[in-house]
Amino acid sequence: MGLLNFTQEPVPEAVSGDMHNLNQLSAQQFSALTEVLFRFLTEPKEVERFLSQLSDFATMNKISLGPLKNIVKSILLVPNGALKRNLSSEQVRADFIALGLSEEKASYFAEQWKVNSPTLTRLAVGQTLMINQLIDMEWKFGVTAGSSELEKVGSIFLQLKLVIKKGSQMENVYIELTLPQFYSFLHEMERVKTSLESFS
């Protein structure tokens, strides 16, 4: 197996067997399973519904639920890695083919990835930002009046106090920046803002 786009780690050996089993599904079965997977990826909190849909799929298609869950785990490796690395649909398609999925099925999944990846990226960014949510910020400018280092006297600095919500707890984070560091920080924040606006 060549280099994969979605990961640099070796994939579990079971994945190629799962891809072989996935190739046994008809095009209609594969498209139904792909729909269930993308519904779960776009609504990850709906685990109960996802498991019940998998169970229904297994019953309808006379497939054992255990092996189906293994197949699903193997499939999900690719979109999860693709999200982290911001992969195109063509890269996703190439990875599935490299893992042993037929070209027809890999192309179908890649098309679904192309349709759903903007929503998935927006969800991933939202989850990342919710981990450490900025609640409040205070700032003060100052001028160094005296220091043991002569070149620091008269230099301008900025003190920031950030109130960050980590889970259910609030935490104060204090930062002191020189003027060049502040401008660099400001530039980074403007880049982040632009990136976030492009997702919404």
Short mmCIF file of C-alpha atoms in Angstrom, two decimals:
data_model
loop_
_atom_site.label_atom_id
_atom_site.label_comp_id
_atom_site.label_asym_id
_atom_site.label_seq_id
_atom_site.Cartn_x
_atom_site.Cartn_y
_atom_site.Cartn_z
CA MET A 1 0.00 0.00 0.00
CA GLY A 2 1.42 3.39 -1.03
CA LEU A 3 1.41 6.62 0.89
CA LEU A 4 -2.00 7.77 2.04
CA ASN A 5 -3.17 11.39 2.20
CA PHE A 6 -5.41 11.10 5.27
CA THR A 7 -2.74 9.68 7.60
CA GLN A 8 0.97 9.09 7.90
CA GLU A 9 0.40 6.27 10.41
CA PRO A 10 0.08 2.67 9.22
CA VAL A 11 -3.59 1.68 8.99
CA PRO A 12 -4.86 -1.40 10.89
CA GLU A 13 -4.54 -4.63 8.91
CA ALA A 14 -8.28 -5.25 9.18
CA VAL A 15 -8.99 -2.24 6.93
CA SER A 16 -8.13 -4.04 3.68
CA GLY A 17 -10.46 -6.91 4.63
CA ASP A 18 -13.20 -4.41 5.47
CA MET A 19 -12.72 -2.71 2.07
CA HIS A 20 -12.98 -6.13 0.39
CA ASN A 21 -16.29 -6.71 2.23
CA LEU A 22 -17.44 -3.23 1.25
CA ASN A 23 -16.78 -4.07 -2.42
CA GLN A 24 -19.28 -6.96 -2.06
CA LEU A 25 -22.14 -4.48 -1.49
CA SER A 26 -24.26 -3.48 -4.47
CA ALA A 27 -24.13 0.15 -5.66
CA GLN A 28 -27.55 0.75 -4.07
CA GLN A 29 -26.45 -0.73 -0.71
CA PHE A 30 -23.22 1.28 -0.78
CA SER A 31 -25.07 4.54 -1.49
CA ALA A 32 -27.53 3.83 1.36
CA LEU A 33 -24.65 3.10 3.77
CA THR A 34 -22.79 6.24 2.62
CA GLU A 35 -25.92 8.31 3.29
CA VAL A 36 -26.14 6.91 6.85
CA LEU A 37 -22.44 7.68 7.41
CA PHE A 38 -22.64 11.26 6.22
CA ARG A 39 -25.78 11.88 8.27
CA PHE A 40 -23.78 10.73 11.31
CA LEU A 41 -20.75 12.84 10.36
CA THR A 42 -22.89 15.98 10.01
CA GLU A 43 -24.80 15.26 13.25
CA PRO A 44 -22.22 13.49 15.46
CA LYS A 45 -24.30 13.83 18.65
CA GLU A 46 -27.02 11.58 17.21
CA VAL A 47 -25.21 8.33 18.14
CA GLU A 48 -28.39 6.44 19.09
CA ARG A 49 -30.03 7.23 15.75
CA PHE A 50 -26.84 6.26 13.89
CA LEU A 51 -26.63 2.88 15.66
CA SER A 52 -30.30 2.17 15.02
CA GLN A 53 -29.88 3.09 11.31
CA LEU A 54 -26.87 0.75 11.10
CA SER A 55 -28.90 -2.00 12.75
CA ASP A 56 -31.79 -1.42 10.28
CA PHE A 57 -29.32 -1.45 7.37
CA ALA A 58 -27.83 -4.76 8.61
CA THR A 59 -31.29 -6.34 9.00
CA MET A 60 -32.56 -5.12 5.61
CA ASN A 61 -29.46 -6.33 3.78
CA LYS A 62 -29.01 -9.56 5.80
CA ILE A 63 -25.55 -8.52 7.05
CA SER A 64 -24.26 -9.26 10.57
CA LEU A 65 -24.10 -6.10 12.68
CA GLY A 66 -20.61 -6.88 14.12
CA PRO A 67 -18.78 -7.00 10.76
CA LEU A 68 -20.82 -3.99 9.55
CA LYS A 69 -19.61 -1.94 12.54
CA ASN A 70 -16.01 -2.91 11.67
CA ILE A 71 -16.54 -1.82 8.06
CA VAL A 72 -17.98 1.50 9.27
CA LYS A 73 -14.98 2.07 11.59
CA SER A 74 -12.64 1.49 8.67
CA ILE A 75 -14.58 3.82 6.36
CA LEU A 76 -14.67 6.58 9.01
CA LEU A 77 -10.87 6.58 9.28
CA VAL A 78 -10.68 8.34 5.90
CA PRO A 79 -13.15 11.24 6.41
CA ASN A 80 -11.86 11.86 9.95
CA GLY A 81 -8.27 12.09 8.67
CA ALA A 82 -9.38 14.04 5.59
CA LEU A 83 -11.05 16.66 7.80
CA LYS A 84 -7.89 17.15 9.87
CA ARG A 85 -5.77 17.54 6.74
CA ASN A 86 -8.34 19.45 4.65
CA LEU A 87 -8.22 16.94 1.77
CA SER A 88 -9.92 17.38 -1.59
CA SER A 89 -12.45 14.88 -2.94
CA GLU A 90 -9.79 13.62 -5.38
CA GLN A 91 -7.40 12.86 -2.50
CA VAL A 92 -10.20 11.06 -0.61
CA ARG A 93 -10.94 9.01 -3.74
CA ALA A 94 -7.24 8.12 -4.18
CA ASP A 95 -7.00 7.01 -0.53
CA PHE A 96 -10.02 4.71 -0.78
CA ILE A 97 -8.62 3.14 -3.97
CA ALA A 98 -5.24 2.68 -2.25
CA LEU A 99 -7.04 0.96 0.67
CA GLY A 100 -8.67 -1.49 -1.78
CA LEU A 101 -12.10 0.01 -2.48
CA SER A 102 -13.32 -0.27 -6.07
CA GLU A 103 -12.93 2.82 -8.26
CA GLU A 104 -16.69 3.12 -8.73
CA LYS A 105 -17.41 3.14 -4.98
CA ALA A 106 -14.41 5.37 -4.21
CA SER A 107 -15.66 7.89 -6.79
CA TYR A 108 -19.17 7.83 -5.33
CA PHE A 109 -17.84 8.44 -1.80
CA ALA A 110 -15.59 11.25 -3.10
CA GLU A 111 -18.61 12.94 -4.72
CA GLN A 112 -20.47 12.78 -1.40
CA TRP A 113 -17.35 14.16 0.33
CA LYS A 114 -17.31 17.09 -2.12
CA VAL A 115 -20.94 17.90 -1.27
CA ASN A 116 -20.62 17.47 2.51
CA SER A 117 -17.06 18.66 3.30
CA PRO A 118 -17.94 22.40 3.69
CA THR A 119 -20.52 21.49 6.38
CA LEU A 120 -18.12 19.06 8.06
CA THR A 121 -15.31 21.65 8.07
CA ARG A 122 -17.62 24.26 9.60
CA LEU A 123 -18.65 21.74 12.31
CA ALA A 124 -15.00 20.89 13.06
CA VAL A 125 -14.07 24.57 13.37
CA GLY A 126 -17.09 25.15 15.64
CA GLN A 127 -16.07 22.26 17.92
CA THR A 128 -12.47 23.48 18.06
CA LEU A 129 -13.53 26.99 19.00
CA MET A 130 -15.92 25.76 21.68
CA ILE A 131 -13.13 23.97 23.53
CA ASN A 132 -11.62 27.25 24.74
CA GLN A 133 -14.19 29.99 24.35
CA LEU A 134 -13.02 33.57 24.88
CA ILE A 135 -15.49 35.23 27.28
CA ASP A 136 -13.84 38.58 28.06
CA MET A 137 -10.65 40.52 27.40
CA GLU A 138 -9.05 43.49 29.16
CA TRP A 139 -5.97 45.33 27.95
CA LYS A 140 -3.61 48.08 29.08
CA PHE A 141 -0.77 49.87 27.31
CA GLY A 142 2.26 50.90 29.32
CA VAL A 143 5.72 52.40 28.97
CA THR A 144 8.75 50.94 30.74
CA ALA A 145 10.03 53.71 33.07
CA GLY A 146 12.95 51.85 34.60
CA SER A 147 14.76 48.60 33.89
CA SER A 148 18.15 47.00 34.48
CA GLU A 149 18.43 46.79 30.68
CA LEU A 150 18.97 50.25 29.20
CA GLU A 151 17.40 49.51 25.79
CA LYS A 152 14.09 48.51 27.47
CA VAL A 153 13.60 51.94 29.10
CA GLY A 154 10.93 53.86 27.21
CA SER A 155 9.69 50.79 25.34
CA ILE A 156 5.93 50.32 24.95
CA PHE A 157 4.24 47.12 26.13
CA LEU A 158 0.72 45.73 26.23
CA GLN A 159 -0.80 43.67 29.03
CA LEU A 160 -3.73 41.41 28.15
CA LYS A 161 -6.07 39.63 30.51
CA LEU A 162 -8.12 36.95 28.76
CA VAL A 163 -11.04 35.24 30.47
CA ILE A 164 -11.38 31.83 28.84
CA LYS A 165 -14.11 29.25 29.38
CA LYS A 166 -12.58 25.77 29.48
CA GLY A 167 -15.47 23.34 29.61
CA SER A 168 -17.53 24.62 32.55
CA GLN A 169 -14.69 26.51 34.29
CA MET A 170 -13.46 30.07 33.78
CA GLU A 171 -9.73 30.72 33.68
CA ASN A 172 -7.81 34.01 33.59
CA VAL A 173 -4.81 34.08 31.26
CA TYR A 174 -2.35 36.98 31.52
CA ILE A 175 -0.07 37.95 28.62
CA GLU A 176 2.48 40.75 28.30
CA LEU A 177 3.58 41.69 24.80
CA THR A 178 6.08 44.13 23.36
CA LEU A 179 4.76 46.40 20.60
CA PRO A 180 6.19 44.21 17.75
CA GLN A 181 4.74 41.08 19.43
CA PHE A 182 1.37 42.82 19.73
CA TYR A 183 1.31 43.72 16.02
CA SER A 184 2.26 40.15 15.14
CA PHE A 185 -0.54 38.86 17.44
CA LEU A 186 -3.02 41.31 15.88
CA HIS A 187 -2.03 40.19 12.38
CA GLU A 188 -2.62 36.51 13.36
CA MET A 189 -6.04 37.35 14.86
CA GLU A 190 -7.04 39.14 11.63
CA ARG A 191 -5.99 36.06 9.63
CA VAL A 192 -8.08 33.82 11.92
CA LYS A 193 -11.08 36.15 11.58
CA THR A 194 -10.79 36.07 7.78
CA SER A 195 -10.53 32.27 7.80
CA LEU A 196 -13.59 31.91 10.03
CA GLU A 197 -15.62 34.31 7.90
CA SER A 198 -14.88 32.21 4.82
CA PHE A 199 -16.56 29.22 6.55
CA SER A 200 -19.75 31.07 7.47
#
